[in-house]
mmCIF file of C-alpha atoms in Angstrom:
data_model
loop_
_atom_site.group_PDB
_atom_site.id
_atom_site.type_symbol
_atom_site.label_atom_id
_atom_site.label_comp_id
_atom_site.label_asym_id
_atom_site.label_seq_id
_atom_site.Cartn_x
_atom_site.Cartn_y
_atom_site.Cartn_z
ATOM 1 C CA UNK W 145 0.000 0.000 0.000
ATOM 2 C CA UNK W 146 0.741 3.689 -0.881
ATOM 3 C CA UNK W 147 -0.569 6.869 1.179
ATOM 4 C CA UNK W 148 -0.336 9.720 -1.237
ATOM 5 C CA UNK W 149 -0.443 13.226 0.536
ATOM 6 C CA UNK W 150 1.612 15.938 2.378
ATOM 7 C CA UNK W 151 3.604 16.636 5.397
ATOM 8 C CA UNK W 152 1.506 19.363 6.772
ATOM 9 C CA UNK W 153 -2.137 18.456 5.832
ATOM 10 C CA UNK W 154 -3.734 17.279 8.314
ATOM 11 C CA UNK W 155 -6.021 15.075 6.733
ATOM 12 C CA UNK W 156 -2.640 12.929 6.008
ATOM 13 C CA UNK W 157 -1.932 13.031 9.105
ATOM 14 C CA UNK W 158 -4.555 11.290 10.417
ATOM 15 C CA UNK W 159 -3.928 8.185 8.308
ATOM 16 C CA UNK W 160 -0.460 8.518 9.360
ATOM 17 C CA UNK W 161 -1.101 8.245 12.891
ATOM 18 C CA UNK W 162 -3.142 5.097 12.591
ATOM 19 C CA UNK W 163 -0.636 3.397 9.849
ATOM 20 C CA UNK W 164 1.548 3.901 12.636
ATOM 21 C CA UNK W 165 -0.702 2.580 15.869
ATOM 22 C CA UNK W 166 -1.226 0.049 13.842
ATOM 23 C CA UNK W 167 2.207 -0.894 12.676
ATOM 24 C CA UNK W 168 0.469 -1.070 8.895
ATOM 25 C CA UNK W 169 3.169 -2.167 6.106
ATOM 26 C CA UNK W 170 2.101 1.222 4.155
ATOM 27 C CA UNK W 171 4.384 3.620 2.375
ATOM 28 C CA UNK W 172 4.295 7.285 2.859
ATOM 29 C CA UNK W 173 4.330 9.083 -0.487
ATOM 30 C CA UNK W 174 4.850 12.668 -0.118
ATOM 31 C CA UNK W 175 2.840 14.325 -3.362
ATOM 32 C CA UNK W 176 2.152 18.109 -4.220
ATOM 33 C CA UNK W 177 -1.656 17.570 -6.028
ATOM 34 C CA UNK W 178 -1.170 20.778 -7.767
ATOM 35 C CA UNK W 179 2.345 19.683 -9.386
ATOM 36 C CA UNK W 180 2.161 18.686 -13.016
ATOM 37 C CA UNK W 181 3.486 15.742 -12.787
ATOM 38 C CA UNK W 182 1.227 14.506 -9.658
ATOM 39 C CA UNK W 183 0.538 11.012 -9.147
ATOM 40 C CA UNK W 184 -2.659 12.652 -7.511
ATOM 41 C CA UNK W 185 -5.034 13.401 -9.860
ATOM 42 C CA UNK W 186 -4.703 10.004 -11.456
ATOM 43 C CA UNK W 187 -5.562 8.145 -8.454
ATOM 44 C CA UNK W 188 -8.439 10.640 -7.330
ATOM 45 C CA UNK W 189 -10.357 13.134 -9.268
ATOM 46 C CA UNK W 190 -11.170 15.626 -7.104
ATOM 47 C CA UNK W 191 -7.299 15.981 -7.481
ATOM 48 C CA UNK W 192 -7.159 15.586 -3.102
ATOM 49 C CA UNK W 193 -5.474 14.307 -0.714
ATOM 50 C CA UNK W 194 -4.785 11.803 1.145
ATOM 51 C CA UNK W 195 -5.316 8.998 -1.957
ATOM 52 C CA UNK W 196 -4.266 5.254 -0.891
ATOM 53 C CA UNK W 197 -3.190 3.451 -2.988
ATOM 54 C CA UNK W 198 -4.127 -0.696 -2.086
ATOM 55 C CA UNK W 199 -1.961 -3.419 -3.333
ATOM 56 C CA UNK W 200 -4.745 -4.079 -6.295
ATOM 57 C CA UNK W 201 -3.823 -0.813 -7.226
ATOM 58 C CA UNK W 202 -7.434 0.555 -6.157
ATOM 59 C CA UNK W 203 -7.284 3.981 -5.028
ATOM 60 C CA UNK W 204 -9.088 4.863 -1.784
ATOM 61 C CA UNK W 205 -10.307 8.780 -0.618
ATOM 62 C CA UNK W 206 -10.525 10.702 1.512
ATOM 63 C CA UNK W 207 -9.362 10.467 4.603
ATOM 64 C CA UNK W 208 -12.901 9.033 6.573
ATOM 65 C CA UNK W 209 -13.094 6.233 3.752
ATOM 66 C CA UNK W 210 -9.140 5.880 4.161
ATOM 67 C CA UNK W 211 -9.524 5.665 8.183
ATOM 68 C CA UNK W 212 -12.161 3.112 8.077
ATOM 69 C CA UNK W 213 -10.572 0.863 5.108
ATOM 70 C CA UNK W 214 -6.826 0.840 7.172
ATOM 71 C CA UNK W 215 -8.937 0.543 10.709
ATOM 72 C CA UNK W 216 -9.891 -2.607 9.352
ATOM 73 C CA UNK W 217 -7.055 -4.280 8.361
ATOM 74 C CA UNK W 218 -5.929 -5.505 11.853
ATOM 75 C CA UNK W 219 -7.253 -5.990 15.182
ATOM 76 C CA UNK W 220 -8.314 -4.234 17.687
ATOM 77 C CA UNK W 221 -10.728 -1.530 15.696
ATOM 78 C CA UNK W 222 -10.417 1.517 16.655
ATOM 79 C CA UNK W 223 -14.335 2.357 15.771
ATOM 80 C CA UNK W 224 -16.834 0.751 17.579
ATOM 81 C CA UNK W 225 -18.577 -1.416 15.542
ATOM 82 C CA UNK W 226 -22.079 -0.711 16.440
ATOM 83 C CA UNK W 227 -24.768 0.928 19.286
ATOM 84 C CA UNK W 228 -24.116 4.352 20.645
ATOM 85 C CA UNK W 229 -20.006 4.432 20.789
ATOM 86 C CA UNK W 230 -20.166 4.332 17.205
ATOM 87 C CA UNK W 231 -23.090 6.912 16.973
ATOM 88 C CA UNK W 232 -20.943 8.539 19.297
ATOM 89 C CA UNK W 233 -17.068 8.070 17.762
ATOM 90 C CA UNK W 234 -18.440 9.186 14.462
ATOM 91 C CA UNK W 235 -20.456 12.335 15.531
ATOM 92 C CA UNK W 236 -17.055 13.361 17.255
ATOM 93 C CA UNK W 237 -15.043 12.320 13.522
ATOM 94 C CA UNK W 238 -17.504 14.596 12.505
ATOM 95 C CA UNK W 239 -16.645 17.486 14.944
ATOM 96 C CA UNK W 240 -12.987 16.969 14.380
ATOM 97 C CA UNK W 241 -13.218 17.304 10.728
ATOM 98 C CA UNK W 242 -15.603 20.474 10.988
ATOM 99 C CA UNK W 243 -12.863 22.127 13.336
ATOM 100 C CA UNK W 244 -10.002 21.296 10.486
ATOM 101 C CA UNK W 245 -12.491 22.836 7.355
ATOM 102 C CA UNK W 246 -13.076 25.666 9.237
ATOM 103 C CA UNK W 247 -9.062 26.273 10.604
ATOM 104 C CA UNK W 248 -8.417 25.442 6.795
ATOM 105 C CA UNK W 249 -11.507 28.132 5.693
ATOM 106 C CA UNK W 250 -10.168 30.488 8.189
ATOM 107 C CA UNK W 251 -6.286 30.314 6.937
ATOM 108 C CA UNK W 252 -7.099 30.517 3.819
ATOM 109 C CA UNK W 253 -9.002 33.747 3.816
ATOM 110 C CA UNK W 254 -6.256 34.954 5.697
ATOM 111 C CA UNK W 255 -4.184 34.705 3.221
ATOM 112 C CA UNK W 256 -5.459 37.122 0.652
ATOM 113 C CA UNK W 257 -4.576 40.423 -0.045
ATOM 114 C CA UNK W 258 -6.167 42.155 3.418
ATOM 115 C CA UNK W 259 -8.652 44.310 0.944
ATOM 116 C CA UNK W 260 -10.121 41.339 -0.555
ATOM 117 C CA UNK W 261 -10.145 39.760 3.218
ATOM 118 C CA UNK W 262 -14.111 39.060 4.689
ATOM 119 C CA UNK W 263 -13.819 39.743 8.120
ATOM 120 C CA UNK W 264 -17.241 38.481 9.104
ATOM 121 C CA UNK W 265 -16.191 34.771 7.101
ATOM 122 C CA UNK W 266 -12.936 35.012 9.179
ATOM 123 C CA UNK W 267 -15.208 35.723 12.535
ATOM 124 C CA UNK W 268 -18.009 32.817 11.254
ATOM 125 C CA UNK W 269 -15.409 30.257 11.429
ATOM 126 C CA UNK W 270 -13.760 30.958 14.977
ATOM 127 C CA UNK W 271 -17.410 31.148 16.348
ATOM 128 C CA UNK W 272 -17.179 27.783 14.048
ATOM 129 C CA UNK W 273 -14.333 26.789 16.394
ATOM 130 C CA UNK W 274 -15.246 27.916 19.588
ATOM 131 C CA UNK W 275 -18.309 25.996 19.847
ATOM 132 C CA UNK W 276 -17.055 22.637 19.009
ATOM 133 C CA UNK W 277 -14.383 23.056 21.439
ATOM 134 C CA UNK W 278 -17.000 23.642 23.833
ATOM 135 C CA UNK W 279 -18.881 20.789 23.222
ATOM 136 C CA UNK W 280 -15.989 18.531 22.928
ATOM 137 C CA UNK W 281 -15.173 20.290 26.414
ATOM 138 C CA UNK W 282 -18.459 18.487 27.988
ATOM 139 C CA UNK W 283 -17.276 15.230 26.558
ATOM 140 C CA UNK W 284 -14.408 14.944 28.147
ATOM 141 C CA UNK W 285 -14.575 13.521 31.681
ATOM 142 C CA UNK W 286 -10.792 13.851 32.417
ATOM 143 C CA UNK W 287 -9.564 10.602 31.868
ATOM 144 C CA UNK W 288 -7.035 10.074 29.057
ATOM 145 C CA UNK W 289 -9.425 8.907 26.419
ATOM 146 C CA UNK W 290 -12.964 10.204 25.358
ATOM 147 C CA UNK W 291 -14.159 7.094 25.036
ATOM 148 C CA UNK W 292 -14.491 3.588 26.384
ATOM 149 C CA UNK W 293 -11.628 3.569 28.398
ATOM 150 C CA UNK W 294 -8.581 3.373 25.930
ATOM 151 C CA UNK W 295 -7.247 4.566 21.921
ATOM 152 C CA UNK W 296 -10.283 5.555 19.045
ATOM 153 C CA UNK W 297 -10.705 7.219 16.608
ATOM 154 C CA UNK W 298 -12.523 10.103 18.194
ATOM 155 C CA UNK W 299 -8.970 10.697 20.030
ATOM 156 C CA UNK W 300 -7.027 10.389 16.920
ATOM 157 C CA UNK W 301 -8.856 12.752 15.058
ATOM 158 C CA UNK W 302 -9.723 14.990 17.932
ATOM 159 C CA UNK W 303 -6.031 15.329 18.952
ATOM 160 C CA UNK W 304 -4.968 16.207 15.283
ATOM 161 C CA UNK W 305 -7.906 18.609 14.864
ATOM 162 C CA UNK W 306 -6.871 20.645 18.125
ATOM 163 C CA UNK W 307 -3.351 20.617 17.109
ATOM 164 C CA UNK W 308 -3.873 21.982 13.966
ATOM 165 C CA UNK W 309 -5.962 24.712 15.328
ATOM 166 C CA UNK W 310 -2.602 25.591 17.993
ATOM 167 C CA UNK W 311 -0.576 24.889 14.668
ATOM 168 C CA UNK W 312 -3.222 27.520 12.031
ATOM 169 C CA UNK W 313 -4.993 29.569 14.426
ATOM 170 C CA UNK W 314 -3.054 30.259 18.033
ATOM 171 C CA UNK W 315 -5.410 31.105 20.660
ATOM 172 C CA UNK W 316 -5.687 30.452 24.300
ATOM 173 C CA UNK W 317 -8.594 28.159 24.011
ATOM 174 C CA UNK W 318 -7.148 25.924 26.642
ATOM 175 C CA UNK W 319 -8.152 28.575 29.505
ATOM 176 C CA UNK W 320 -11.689 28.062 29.381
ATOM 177 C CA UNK W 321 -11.312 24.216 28.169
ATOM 178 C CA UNK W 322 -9.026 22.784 30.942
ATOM 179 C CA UNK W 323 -10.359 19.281 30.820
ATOM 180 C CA UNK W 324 -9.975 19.480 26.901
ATOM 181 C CA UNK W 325 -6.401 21.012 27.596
ATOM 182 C CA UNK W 326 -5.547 18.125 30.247
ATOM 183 C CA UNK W 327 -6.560 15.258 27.666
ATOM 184 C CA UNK W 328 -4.749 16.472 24.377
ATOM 185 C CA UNK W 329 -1.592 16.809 26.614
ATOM 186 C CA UNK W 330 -1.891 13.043 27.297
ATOM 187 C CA UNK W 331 -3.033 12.453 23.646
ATOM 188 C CA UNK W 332 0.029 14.250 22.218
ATOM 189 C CA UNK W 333 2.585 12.373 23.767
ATOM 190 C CA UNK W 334 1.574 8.766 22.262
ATOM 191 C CA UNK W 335 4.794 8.033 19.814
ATOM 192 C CA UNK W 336 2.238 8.125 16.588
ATOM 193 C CA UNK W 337 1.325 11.716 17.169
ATOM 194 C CA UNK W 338 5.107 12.922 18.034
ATOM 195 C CA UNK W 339 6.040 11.190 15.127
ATOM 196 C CA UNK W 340 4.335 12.748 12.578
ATOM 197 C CA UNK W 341 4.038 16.245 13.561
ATOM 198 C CA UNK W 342 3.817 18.613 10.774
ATOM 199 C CA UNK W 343 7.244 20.589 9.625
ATOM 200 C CA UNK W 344 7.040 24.070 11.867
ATOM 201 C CA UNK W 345 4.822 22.514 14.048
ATOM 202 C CA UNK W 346 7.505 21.328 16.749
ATOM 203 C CA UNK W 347 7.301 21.912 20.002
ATOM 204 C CA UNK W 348 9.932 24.175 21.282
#
């Protein structure tokens, strides 16, 4: 297997993190999807990443479809199967990803030229942020995993999403989330996320 994508997406990074929890024999293919000659667009339309690439030579996206597919490929899951942990796990997948669209909507606008800037889409997506972290706040009980006692998904994803937004948008969220704060601390030292954090994104 082949995981197509970049060092600092974090959609990529995601997959990365459970290649490695899982100790999947997958290589890492870094790939620009706007270079010419990008593997990319061949393997996925939408010209996205991450793309894996299975030993068929089937090409898998995005990263939710990728997560699942490599989840499955060696015991123990890290989705529940059914009933309301999986409701649950995949409503906070949901969150997660919500929190990375709008860092990534967020950066982005940014970016341009400050006349052409929207300050109210800038302001939409950190009231965008803000309340997930909130409710992801309630969820957490102050243990070292959201759910069922040990490593999911909602952690993996969780963990990357709030460490893109300290890595995109730098705020002092953890104040008024200290249970939030407490439990990515834990989350962030697990050898999968050290491992594959982002160039620039190093701790000092």
């Amino acid at each position: 297997m082949k995981l197509y994508g970049s060092l600092t997406s974090p959609y990529v990074r995601k997959c990365r993190i459970l290649i490695r929890e899982k100790a999947l024999a997958c290589e890492f293919v870094q790939a620009d999807a706007w270079a010419a000659d990008s593997p990319v667009p061949r393997l996925n339309p939408l010209g996205k990443v991450p793309v894996l690439e299975r030993a068929d030579g089937a090409a898998l996206y995005d990263s939710p479809v990728i997560l699942e597919y490599l989840d499955s490929l060696k015991a123990p899951a890290l989705t529940a199967p059914a009933g309301e942990d999986r409701w649950t796990m995949l409503r906070l997948d949901a969150l997660a990803d919500g929190i990375l669209d709008a860092t990534v909507t967020r950066l982005l606008e940014s970016r341009r030229p400050l006349p052409q800037q929207s300050p109210e889409n800038i302001k939409r997506q950190e009231e965008k942020i803000a309340r997930a972290l909130t409710y992801a706040d309630s969820l957490s009980q102050g243990g070292a995993y959201l759910l069922q006692n040990r490593f999911t998904l909602a952690d993996l994803c969780l963990g990357v999403a709030l460490e893109y937004v300290d890595f995109r948008y730098p705020h002092d969220w953890r104040a008024g989330h200290p249970r939030l704060a407490r439990w990515l601390e834990g989350i962030s030292k697990r050898p999968s996320f050290i491992e594959t954090v982002p160039p620039g994104m190093e701790k000092k």
